[in-house]
């Protein structure tokens, strides 16, 4: 098979293969022996690679080898790398799950720390929480609750399948239980 | 002089005494296994001696090797100085080390002569990344959720730590201020109780106020600002402002 | 020309072409259709690329396309070159390759000279050596060994392909001896 390859074609092939950038016509002209016409060489090379697993294509201002597009599905490997929720988001989500419907101010009180808007946004974007009306108190703050997607994420069929608060916390008193939860 | 200079320059090209020894051995153009150690040692010592004449400071390991080789030479030349087996063993060790170094050189040269990736042969300049990373999913699990809930509740709980209501006791500092303000307003000897603030609860608050006022009175008496008097044991403590110019 | 290329050959060609690292037999076996014998496919592919500007070689524990060695002078004009390994680095590398796992003190003992930190750094930066645990002697010095990248760098497929010590010593005045390695 190599009989068909002229020295100029070999060189062009190696250059395009090794180059980190598409190889321009000017670069080829500088490299190839003077009597070799770069265009003819590249055309012959492209023909040699036609129908193969790798093709010679013109893209990005020069010549480069690319794997044949029809093989992409076989070559592609998808690696799933699920993200973790930041701690604050996970805490907010847990409080909403247990205390829903609950306002942001109430979440902050239960957490004993502020709940950033970005954290709330993150939970919303991921479809884990949803507004559930407003509380009829001054300012009419939004009430938050979990979604069916929340249940699906945790492999739950129903909120009742969450362990009871009483089973989690030593002191079953409500928010502000004081010493109950303290280490 | 020219020869000595050349020698020094050459010496710097060697990575160590063993390096030089191997080069000298090669110059004998015989198989390393049959080389004359004695001859080699003499050459080495000659080079070191020549080099030292020009450069007094020669690296310590060169001189250590030179000393060891001098010892070896003396044993090989004059066997009756010590057991000859010892010298022969030492010569064998030197020979073995030179052979090791020789083999290593050959191996390094063999590696260096191979087409190296990125030097003589090149891999593809633009590898295609076929791996896609799917980060769309969230990693969530129930234990994590519960741990987060507990952590939040604990933190909130820890914030509401029990703090006893601070006791508002009459301090010496306040007593000092109060005494200073009141002293002039009372004409003559007045009992300590008269200087206490109003509305004191019985018990600790009252006792604290009495002792604070007494301490304040003692401090002011020391400064010469008031006189203190107690006529009987456990009797009332009397205070008055000290008259200006009046001495005890 | 493409008539000779079976679908399995096309796929193998594309996979090896696309990869930044040598493609192992295991990776190929996972990719190729079950009835295709990876070995036969790769042999046919290597034949197809014989004598060309780019060759299919086995190195570093897998298959990789590489430019033909004879084209190096022309390619050097186009492709950016990393620094060549200096003599001291090659010697250190040779000792590690033959004596691994080996401590730095042992390397220095064999060379009869100190191994400069810059030399060790250079070998590490190029990914040619790697720590392989510690020696259970006083001070617990690090043991060094070569990496798959070492094999790939020198076009070796296995450490066994290194010449034997006896063969190296056979002809001390042979090629590469004397001036070959000298600075």
Coordinates of C-alpha atoms in Angstrom, one line a residue:
Chain A
X1 CA 0.0 0.0 0.0
X2 CA 2.9 2.3 0.7
X3 CA 4.0 2.1 -2.9
X4 CA 1.4 4.8 -3.7
X5 CA 2.9 7.2 -1.2
X6 CA 5.4 9.6 -2.7
X7 CA 8.1 11.1 -0.3
X8 CA 6.2 14.4 -0.4
X9 CA 3.0 12.6 0.7
X10 CA 4.8 10.9 3.5
X11 CA 6.2 14.1 4.8
X12 CA 2.9 15.9 4.5
X13 CA 1.2 13.1 6.3
X14 CA 3.7 13.2 9.2
X15 CA 3.6 16.9 9.5
X16 CA -0.2 17.2 9.6
X17 CA -0.3 14.3 12.1
X18 CA 2.3 15.7 14.5
X19 CA 1.4 19.4 14.3
X20 CA -0.5 20.8 17.2
X21 CA -2.4 23.2 14.9
X22 CA -4.0 22.8 11.5
X23 CA -1.2 23.0 8.9
X24 CA -1.5 25.9 6.6
X25 CA -0.8 25.9 2.9
X26 CA 2.1 28.2 3.5
X27 CA 3.7 25.9 6.0
X28 CA 3.4 23.0 3.6
X29 CA 4.9 24.9 0.8
X30 CA 7.9 25.7 3.0
X31 CA 8.4 22.1 3.9
X32 CA 7.7 20.1 0.8
X33 CA 10.4 19.7 -1.9
X34 CA 10.2 22.5 -4.4
X35 CA 9.0 20.4 -7.2
X36 CA 6.1 19.0 -5.2
X37 CA 2.9 21.0 -5.6
X38 CA 1.4 21.2 -2.1
X39 CA -2.1 21.2 -3.4
X40 CA -1.7 18.1 -5.5
X41 CA 0.1 16.3 -2.6
X42 CA -2.7 17.1 -0.2
X43 CA -5.4 16.1 -2.6
X44 CA -3.7 12.7 -3.1
X45 CA -3.3 12.3 0.6
X46 CA -7.0 13.2 1.2
X47 CA -8.0 10.6 -1.4
X48 CA -5.8 7.9 0.3
X49 CA -7.6 8.6 3.6
X50 CA -11.1 8.7 2.1
X51 CA -13.5 6.2 3.6
X52 CA -11.0 5.4 6.4
X53 CA -11.4 5.7 10.1
X54 CA -9.4 8.9 9.9
X55 CA -9.9 11.6 7.3
X56 CA -7.8 14.4 6.1
X57 CA -9.9 17.6 6.3
X58 CA -9.5 21.3 5.8
X59 CA -10.6 23.1 8.9
X60 CA -9.4 25.9 11.1
X61 CA -7.4 27.5 8.3
X62 CA -5.4 24.5 7.4
X63 CA -5.2 20.7 7.0
X64 CA -5.8 18.3 9.9
X65 CA -6.7 14.7 10.5
X66 CA -10.0 14.0 12.2
X67 CA -11.6 10.7 13.1
X68 CA -14.5 9.9 10.7
X69 CA -17.7 11.5 12.0
X70 CA -19.7 8.3 11.6
X71 CA -17.5 6.6 14.2
X72 CA -18.0 9.2 16.9
X73 CA -20.8 7.3 18.7
X74 CA -18.6 4.2 19.0
X75 CA -15.6 6.3 20.2
X76 CA -17.4 8.5 22.6
X77 CA -17.3 7.6 26.2
X78 CA -19.5 9.4 28.6
X79 CA -18.3 9.6 32.1
X80 CA -20.8 10.6 34.7
X81 CA -19.4 12.8 37.3
X82 CA -22.3 13.9 39.5
X83 CA -21.9 17.1 41.5
X84 CA -22.3 17.3 45.2
X85 CA -24.5 20.0 46.7
X86 CA -22.6 22.5 48.9
X87 CA -23.2 22.0 52.6
X88 CA -25.3 25.1 53.0
X89 CA -27.6 23.9 50.2
X90 CA -27.9 20.5 51.6
X91 CA -28.8 21.9 55.0
X92 CA -31.4 24.3 53.5
X93 CA -32.9 21.4 51.6
X94 CA -33.1 19.2 54.7
X95 CA -34.8 21.9 56.7
X96 CA -37.3 22.5 53.9
X97 CA -38.0 18.8 53.7
X98 CA -38.7 18.5 57.4
X99 CA -40.4 21.8 58.1
X100 CA -42.3 22.5 54.8
X101 CA -44.0 24.8 54.1
X102 CA -41.4 27.1 55.5
X103 CA -40.3 30.7 54.8
X104 CA -36.7 31.7 54.2
X105 CA -36.6 33.5 57.5
X106 CA -37.8 30.4 59.3
X107 CA -35.1 28.3 57.6
X108 CA -32.5 30.8 58.7
X109 CA -33.8 30.6 62.2
X110 CA -33.7 26.8 62.3
X111 CA -30.3 26.7 60.7
X112 CA -29.0 29.4 63.0
X113 CA -27.3 30.9 60.0
X114 CA -28.3 33.0 57.0
X115 CA -29.4 31.2 53.8
X116 CA -27.8 32.9 50.7
X117 CA -30.0 33.7 47.7
X118 CA -27.6 31.7 45.5
X119 CA -28.1 28.7 47.7
X120 CA -31.9 28.9 47.3
X121 CA -31.4 29.5 43.6
X122 CA -29.3 26.3 43.3
X123 CA -32.0 24.3 44.9
X124 CA -34.6 25.8 42.6
X125 CA -32.5 25.3 39.5
X126 CA -32.2 21.6 40.3
X127 CA -35.9 21.3 40.8
X128 CA -35.6 20.2 44.3
X129 CA -37.8 22.8 45.9
X130 CA -40.7 24.9 44.8
X131 CA -42.8 27.8 46.1
X132 CA -45.9 26.7 47.9
X133 CA -47.9 29.9 48.3
X134 CA -47.3 32.7 50.8
X135 CA -47.5 33.0 54.5
X136 CA -50.2 35.4 55.7
X137 CA -48.0 37.4 57.9
X138 CA -46.6 40.9 57.3
X139 CA -44.6 41.0 54.1
X140 CA -46.3 37.8 52.9
X141 CA -43.1 35.8 52.6
X142 CA -42.9 32.8 50.1
X143 CA -43.4 29.4 51.6
X144 CA -41.0 26.7 50.3
X145 CA -41.6 23.0 49.9
X146 CA -39.9 20.0 48.2
X147 CA -40.8 18.7 44.8
X148 CA -41.5 15.2 43.5
X149 CA -38.0 15.4 41.9
X150 CA -36.7 15.7 45.5
X151 CA -38.3 12.4 46.4
X152 CA -37.0 10.8 43.2
X153 CA -33.4 12.0 43.9
X154 CA -33.5 10.3 47.3
X155 CA -35.3 7.3 46.2
X156 CA -38.3 8.1 48.3
X157 CA -42.0 7.5 47.4
X158 CA -43.4 9.8 50.0
X159 CA -42.2 12.4 52.5
X160 CA -43.4 10.1 55.2
X161 CA -40.5 7.8 54.4
X162 CA -38.1 10.4 55.8
X163 CA -37.0 9.3 59.3
X164 CA -39.0 11.1 61.9
X165 CA -37.4 14.1 63.4
X166 CA -38.0 12.5 66.8
X167 CA -35.8 9.6 65.8
X168 CA -33.1 11.9 64.6
X169 CA -33.0 14.5 67.4
X170 CA -32.5 13.5 71.0
X171 CA -34.6 16.4 72.2
X172 CA -37.8 16.5 70.2
X173 CA -38.6 20.1 71.0
X174 CA -39.1 22.5 68.1
X175 CA -36.8 25.1 66.8
X176 CA -34.8 26.7 69.5
X177 CA -34.7 23.5 71.4
X178 CA -31.5 24.8 73.0
X179 CA -29.3 22.2 74.6
X180 CA -31.1 19.3 73.0
X181 CA -29.0 19.3 69.8
X182 CA -25.9 20.8 71.3
X183 CA -22.9 18.5 71.3
Chain B
X1 CA 51.7 24.1 31.8
X2 CA 49.5 23.6 28.8
X3 CA 49.2 20.0 29.6
X4 CA 48.2 20.7 33.2
X5 CA 45.5 23.1 32.1
X6 CA 44.1 20.6 29.7
X7 CA 44.0 18.1 32.5
X8 CA 42.1 20.4 34.8
X9 CA 39.6 21.2 32.1
X10 CA 39.1 17.6 31.4
X11 CA 38.7 16.8 35.1
X12 CA 35.7 19.2 35.2
X13 CA 34.1 17.2 32.4
X14 CA 33.9 14.1 34.6
X15 CA 31.0 13.6 37.0
X16 CA 33.2 12.0 39.6
X17 CA 36.4 10.0 40.3
X18 CA 34.8 6.8 39.1
X19 CA 34.0 8.6 35.8
X20 CA 37.6 9.5 35.3
X21 CA 38.8 6.0 36.3
X22 CA 36.6 4.5 33.7
X23 CA 37.9 6.9 31.1
X24 CA 41.5 6.1 32.0
X25 CA 40.7 2.4 31.9
X26 CA 39.2 2.7 28.4
X27 CA 42.3 4.5 27.3
X28 CA 44.2 1.3 28.0
X29 CA 42.2 -0.2 25.1
X30 CA 42.0 -3.6 26.7
X31 CA 39.0 -5.5 28.1
X32 CA 38.0 -4.0 31.4
X33 CA 38.1 -7.5 32.9
X34 CA 41.8 -7.8 32.1
X35 CA 42.9 -4.3 32.9
X36 CA 45.8 -3.6 35.1
X37 CA 44.5 -2.1 38.3
X38 CA 47.9 -1.0 39.4
X39 CA 48.6 0.8 36.2
X40 CA 45.1 2.4 36.4
X41 CA 45.7 3.6 39.9
X42 CA 49.0 5.2 39.0
X43 CA 47.4 7.0 36.1
X44 CA 44.6 8.3 38.3
X45 CA 46.9 9.5 41.0
X46 CA 49.0 11.2 38.4
X47 CA 46.0 13.1 37.0
X48 CA 44.9 14.1 40.5
X49 CA 48.4 15.2 41.5
X50 CA 48.7 17.3 38.3
X51 CA 45.2 18.8 38.8
X52 CA 46.0 19.7 42.4
X53 CA 49.1 21.6 41.4
X54 CA 46.8 24.0 39.5
X55 CA 43.6 23.8 41.5
X56 CA 44.2 23.3 45.2
X57 CA 40.6 22.9 46.0
X58 CA 39.6 19.5 44.6
X59 CA 36.3 18.1 45.5
X60 CA 36.4 15.9 48.6
X61 CA 35.2 12.7 47.0
X62 CA 38.1 12.9 44.4
X63 CA 40.6 13.1 47.3
X64 CA 38.8 10.3 49.2
X65 CA 39.1 8.1 46.1
X66 CA 42.7 9.2 45.7
X67 CA 43.6 8.2 49.3
X68 CA 41.9 4.9 48.9
X69 CA 43.7 4.2 45.6
X70 CA 47.0 5.2 47.2
X71 CA 46.4 2.6 49.9
X72 CA 45.4 0.0 47.3
X73 CA 48.6 0.8 45.3
X74 CA 50.9 0.4 48.3
X75 CA 49.3 -3.0 49.1
X76 CA 49.6 -4.2 45.6
X77 CA 53.2 -3.1 45.3
X78 CA 54.4 -4.2 48.7
X79 CA 52.3 -7.1 49.7
X80 CA 54.2 -7.7 52.9
X81 CA 52.7 -4.6 54.4
X82 CA 49.4 -6.5 54.9
X83 CA 47.4 -9.4 53.8
X84 CA 47.5 -9.5 50.0
X85 CA 44.0 -11.0 49.8
X86 CA 42.6 -7.8 51.1
X87 CA 44.3 -5.8 48.4
X88 CA 43.2 -8.2 45.7
X89 CA 39.6 -8.1 47.0
X90 CA 39.7 -4.3 46.9
X91 CA 41.0 -4.4 43.4
X92 CA 38.2 -6.8 42.4
X93 CA 35.6 -4.4 43.9
X94 CA 37.1 -1.5 41.9
X95 CA 37.0 -3.6 38.8
X96 CA 33.4 -4.7 39.4
X97 CA 32.3 -1.1 40.0
X98 CA 34.0 0.0 36.8
X99 CA 32.2 -2.8 34.9
X100 CA 28.9 -1.6 36.4
X101 CA 29.6 1.9 35.4
X102 CA 30.6 0.7 31.9
X103 CA 27.4 -1.2 31.6
X104 CA 25.3 1.7 32.8
X105 CA 27.0 4.0 30.2
X106 CA 26.2 1.5 27.5
X107 CA 22.6 1.3 28.7
X108 CA 22.3 5.1 28.8
X109 CA 23.8 5.3 25.3
X110 CA 21.4 2.6 24.1
X111 CA 18.5 4.6 25.4
X112 CA 19.8 7.8 24.0
X113 CA 20.3 6.3 20.6
X114 CA 16.7 5.1 20.4
X115 CA 14.1 7.3 18.6
X116 CA 12.6 9.3 21.4
X117 CA 9.0 10.4 21.5
X118 CA 9.0 14.1 21.0
X119 CA 12.5 14.1 19.6
X120 CA 12.7 11.8 16.6
X121 CA 9.2 10.4 16.5
X122 CA 6.1 12.3 17.2
X123 CA 2.7 11.3 18.5
X124 CA -0.5 13.0 17.2
X125 CA -0.3 16.7 17.8
X126 CA -4.0 17.2 18.3
X127 CA -5.4 14.2 20.1
X128 CA -9.2 14.1 20.1
X129 CA -10.8 14.1 23.4
X130 CA -13.6 11.5 23.1
X131 CA -14.5 11.4 26.7
X132 CA -17.5 13.5 27.7
X133 CA -18.0 14.4 31.3
X134 CA -21.6 14.5 32.3
X135 CA -21.9 16.8 35.4
X136 CA -25.6 17.4 35.0
X137 CA -26.6 15.0 37.7
X138 CA -26.5 15.7 41.4
X139 CA -24.9 13.4 43.9
X140 CA -27.4 13.2 46.7
X141 CA -28.1 10.6 49.3
X142 CA -30.3 10.3 52.2
X143 CA -27.6 9.9 54.9
X144 CA -26.0 13.1 53.6
X145 CA -29.4 14.9 53.8
X146 CA -30.0 13.7 57.4
X147 CA -26.5 14.6 58.4
X148 CA -27.0 18.1 57.0
X149 CA -30.2 18.5 58.9
X150 CA -28.6 17.4 62.2
X151 CA -25.7 19.7 61.6
X152 CA -28.0 22.7 61.0
X153 CA -30.1 21.9 64.1
X154 CA -27.0 21.4 66.2
X155 CA -25.5 24.7 65.0
X156 CA -28.7 26.6 65.8
X157 CA -28.9 24.8 69.2
X158 CA -25.4 25.7 70.0
X159 CA -26.2 29.3 69.4
X160 CA -28.9 29.4 72.0
X161 CA -26.6 28.4 74.8
X162 CA -27.8 29.1 78.4
X163 CA -26.4 32.3 79.7
X164 CA -27.1 33.3 83.4
X165 CA -28.5 36.8 83.8
X166 CA -25.6 38.9 84.9
X167 CA -26.0 40.2 88.5
X168 CA -26.0 44.0 88.7
X169 CA -23.9 44.5 91.8
X170 CA -22.8 47.8 93.2
X171 CA -19.1 48.1 92.4
X172 CA -16.3 49.8 94.2
X173 CA -15.9 52.1 91.1
X174 CA -19.6 53.2 91.4
X175 CA -19.2 53.6 95.1
X176 CA -16.2 55.9 94.7
X177 CA -18.1 58.1 92.3
X178 CA -21.2 58.2 94.6
X179 CA -19.2 58.9 97.7
X180 CA -17.3 61.7 96.1
X181 CA -20.5 63.3 94.9
X182 CA -22.4 62.9 98.3
X183 CA -19.7 63.7 100.8
X184 CA -19.9 67.4 100.7
X185 CA -23.7 67.5 101.0
X186 CA -23.7 66.0 104.5
X187 CA -22.7 68.4 107.3
X188 CA -20.9 66.2 109.8
X189 CA -20.3 62.5 110.5
X190 CA -22.7 60.4 108.6
X191 CA -23.1 56.6 108.8
X192 CA -22.0 54.5 105.8
X193 CA -25.6 53.3 105.2
X194 CA -26.6 56.9 104.4
X195 CA -24.3 56.7 101.3
X196 CA -25.9 53.5 99.9
X197 CA -28.0 53.9 96.7
X198 CA -31.8 53.6 97.2
X199 CA -33.9 50.6 96.2
X200 CA -31.3 47.9 97.1
X201 CA -32.6 44.4 97.5
X202 CA -31.8 42.7 100.7
X203 CA -29.2 40.0 100.8
X204 CA -26.3 39.9 98.4
X205 CA -27.0 43.1 96.6
X206 CA -27.2 45.1 99.8
X207 CA -24.1 43.4 101.3
X208 CA -22.2 44.0 98.1
X209 CA -23.1 47.7 98.2
X210 CA -22.0 48.0 101.8
X211 CA -18.6 46.4 101.2
X212 CA -18.1 48.4 98.0
X213 CA -18.9 51.6 99.8
X214 CA -16.6 50.7 102.7
X215 CA -13.8 49.9 100.3
X216 CA -14.4 53.2 98.5
X217 CA -14.3 55.0 101.9
X218 CA -11.0 53.3 102.9
X219 CA -9.5 54.2 99.5
X220 CA -10.6 57.9 99.9
X221 CA -9.4 58.0 103.5
X222 CA -6.0 56.8 102.3
X223 CA -6.0 59.6 99.7
X224 CA -6.8 62.0 102.5
X225 CA -10.2 63.0 101.1
X226 CA -12.3 61.8 104.1
X227 CA -12.2 60.6 107.7
X228 CA -13.5 57.3 108.9
X229 CA -14.6 56.4 112.4
X230 CA -16.0 53.5 114.2
X231 CA -16.7 54.0 117.9
X232 CA -17.6 50.4 119.0
X233 CA -17.0 47.0 117.6
X234 CA -19.7 46.3 115.0
X235 CA -20.9 49.8 115.6
X236 CA -21.9 52.1 112.7
X237 CA -19.1 53.2 110.5
X238 CA -19.1 57.0 110.2
X239 CA -17.7 59.1 107.4
X240 CA -17.2 62.8 106.9
X241 CA -15.4 65.0 104.4
X242 CA -11.9 66.0 105.6
X243 CA -11.7 69.8 106.1
X244 CA -9.1 71.5 103.9
X245 CA -5.9 72.2 105.8
X246 CA -7.0 70.1 108.8
X247 CA -4.5 67.5 109.9
X248 CA -5.1 64.3 111.7
Chain C
X1 CA -7.4 2.1 -1.0
X2 CA -10.2 2.1 1.5
X3 CA -11.6 -1.1 0.0
X4 CA -9.0 -3.1 2.1
X5 CA -10.2 -1.5 5.3
X6 CA -12.7 -3.6 7.3
X7 CA -15.0 -1.8 9.6
X8 CA -13.0 -3.1 12.6
X9 CA -9.9 -1.7 11.1
X10 CA -11.5 1.7 10.6
X11 CA -12.7 1.7 14.2
X12 CA -9.3 0.6 15.6
X13 CA -7.6 3.2 13.4
X14 CA -9.9 6.0 14.7
X15 CA -9.5 5.0 18.3
X16 CA -5.7 4.8 18.2
X17 CA -5.5 8.0 16.2
X18 CA -7.7 10.0 18.6
X19 CA -6.1 8.9 21.8
X20 CA -3.4 10.9 23.5
X21 CA -1.9 7.8 25.1
X22 CA -1.1 4.3 23.7
X23 CA -4.3 2.3 23.4
X24 CA -4.1 -1.0 25.3
X25 CA -5.2 -4.3 24.1
X26 CA -8.0 -4.3 26.7
X27 CA -9.4 -1.0 25.5
X28 CA -9.4 -2.3 21.9
X29 CA -11.1 -5.5 22.9
X30 CA -13.8 -3.5 24.6
X31 CA -14.4 -1.4 21.5
X32 CA -14.1 -3.8 18.6
X33 CA -17.0 -6.1 17.5
X34 CA -16.7 -9.3 19.4
X35 CA -16.0 -11.4 16.4
X36 CA -13.0 -9.2 15.4
X37 CA -9.8 -10.4 16.7
X38 CA -8.0 -7.4 18.0
X39 CA -4.6 -8.8 17.3
X40 CA -5.3 -9.6 13.6
X41 CA -6.9 -6.3 13.1
X42 CA -4.0 -4.4 14.5
X43 CA -1.5 -6.4 12.5
X44 CA -3.4 -5.6 9.3
X45 CA -3.5 -2.0 10.3
X46 CA 0.2 -1.9 11.0
X47 CA 0.9 -3.4 7.6
X48 CA -1.3 -0.8 6.0
X49 CA 0.8 2.0 7.6
X50 CA 4.2 0.4 7.0
X51 CA 6.5 2.6 5.1
X52 CA 4.2 5.6 5.4
X53 CA 4.9 9.0 7.1
X54 CA 3.0 7.8 10.1
X55 CA 3.4 4.3 11.5
X56 CA 1.5 2.1 13.9
X57 CA 3.8 0.9 16.7
X58 CA 3.5 -1.0 19.9
X59 CA 5.0 1.1 22.8
X60 CA 4.3 1.9 26.4
X61 CA 2.0 -1.1 26.8
X62 CA -0.3 -0.3 23.9
X63 CA -0.7 0.8 20.2
X64 CA 0.2 4.3 19.1
X65 CA 0.6 6.1 15.8
X66 CA 3.9 7.8 15.4
X67 CA 5.7 9.6 12.7
X68 CA 8.4 7.7 10.9
X69 CA 11.8 8.2 12.5
X70 CA 13.5 9.1 9.2
X71 CA 11.3 12.2 8.9
X72 CA 12.6 13.7 12.2
X73 CA 14.9 16.3 10.6
X74 CA 12.0 17.8 8.5
X75 CA 9.5 17.6 11.3
X76 CA 11.8 19.4 13.8
X77 CA 11.4 22.5 11.7
X78 CA 7.6 22.5 12.4
X79 CA 7.0 20.8 15.7
X80 CA 8.1 22.4 18.9
X81 CA 10.7 20.2 20.7
X82 CA 11.1 19.7 24.4
X83 CA 14.6 19.7 25.7
X84 CA 16.7 16.6 25.0
X85 CA 17.6 14.6 28.1
X86 CA 21.1 15.4 29.2
X87 CA 23.7 12.7 29.8
X88 CA 23.3 12.7 33.5
X89 CA 19.6 12.3 33.2
X90 CA 19.9 9.4 30.8
X91 CA 22.4 7.7 33.1
X92 CA 20.1 8.2 36.1
X93 CA 17.2 6.9 34.1
X94 CA 19.2 3.8 32.9
X95 CA 20.1 2.9 36.5
X96 CA 16.5 3.3 37.6
X97 CA 15.3 1.2 34.6
X98 CA 17.7 -1.6 35.4
X99 CA 17.8 -1.6 39.1
X100 CA 14.2 -0.5 40.0
X101 CA 13.0 -0.1 42.7
X102 CA 16.1 1.8 43.7
X103 CA 16.9 4.7 46.1
X104 CA 18.7 7.9 45.2
X105 CA 21.7 6.9 47.3
X106 CA 21.9 3.6 45.4
X107 CA 21.8 5.4 42.1
X108 CA 24.6 7.7 43.3
X109 CA 26.6 4.7 44.4
X110 CA 26.4 3.0 41.0
X111 CA 27.3 6.2 39.2
X112 CA 30.0 7.1 41.6
X113 CA 28.7 10.7 41.5
X114 CA 25.9 12.7 43.0
X115 CA 22.5 12.8 41.3
X116 CA 21.6 16.5 41.1
X117 CA 18.2 17.5 42.2
X118 CA 17.6 19.2 38.8
X119 CA 18.2 15.8 37.1
X120 CA 15.7 14.1 39.4
X121 CA 13.2 16.9 38.8
X122 CA 13.7 16.6 35.0
X123 CA 12.9 12.9 35.0
X124 CA 9.9 13.5 37.3
X125 CA 8.6 16.4 35.2
X126 CA 8.8 14.3 32.1
X127 CA 6.8 11.6 33.8
X128 CA 9.6 9.1 33.2
X129 CA 10.0 8.0 36.8
X130 CA 7.7 7.7 39.8
X131 CA 8.1 6.9 43.5
X132 CA 7.4 3.3 44.3
X133 CA 7.1 3.2 48.0
X134 CA 9.9 3.5 50.5
X135 CA 12.7 1.2 51.5
X136 CA 12.4 -0.2 54.9
X137 CA 15.9 0.9 56.1
X138 CA 16.8 3.8 58.4
X139 CA 15.4 7.0 57.0
X140 CA 12.9 5.1 54.8
X141 CA 14.3 6.5 51.6
X142 CA 12.0 6.8 48.6
X143 CA 12.3 4.0 46.0
X144 CA 12.2 5.0 42.3
X145 CA 11.0 3.2 39.3
X146 CA 10.1 3.9 35.7
X147 CA 6.6 4.7 34.3
X148 CA 4.7 3.5 31.3
X149 CA 5.6 6.9 29.8
X150 CA 9.2 5.9 30.0
X151 CA 8.5 2.9 27.8
X152 CA 6.4 5.0 25.4
X153 CA 9.2 7.7 25.3
X154 CA 11.8 5.2 24.2
X155 CA 9.4 3.2 22.0
X156 CA 9.6 0.1 24.3
X157 CA 6.7 -2.1 25.0
X158 CA 8.1 -3.8 28.1
X159 CA 11.1 -3.5 30.4
X160 CA 12.2 -6.8 29.1
X161 CA 13.0 -5.2 25.8
X162 CA 16.0 -3.4 27.5
X163 CA 19.3 -5.0 26.5
X164 CA 20.7 -7.4 29.0
X165 CA 23.7 -6.3 31.0
X166 CA 25.8 -9.1 29.5
X167 CA 25.0 -7.9 26.0
X168 CA 25.9 -4.3 27.0
X169 CA 29.3 -5.4 28.3
X170 CA 30.0 -7.7 25.4
X171 CA 31.4 -5.0 23.2
X172 CA 32.7 -2.1 25.3
X173 CA 34.1 -0.3 22.2
X174 CA 31.0 -0.8 20.2
X175 CA 28.6 1.9 19.0
X176 CA 27.5 4.3 21.7
X177 CA 30.6 3.5 23.8
X178 CA 33.2 6.1 24.5
X179 CA 32.4 9.4 22.9
X180 CA 28.8 8.5 22.3
X181 CA 27.8 9.1 25.9
X182 CA 30.5 11.6 26.8
X183 CA 29.6 15.3 27.0

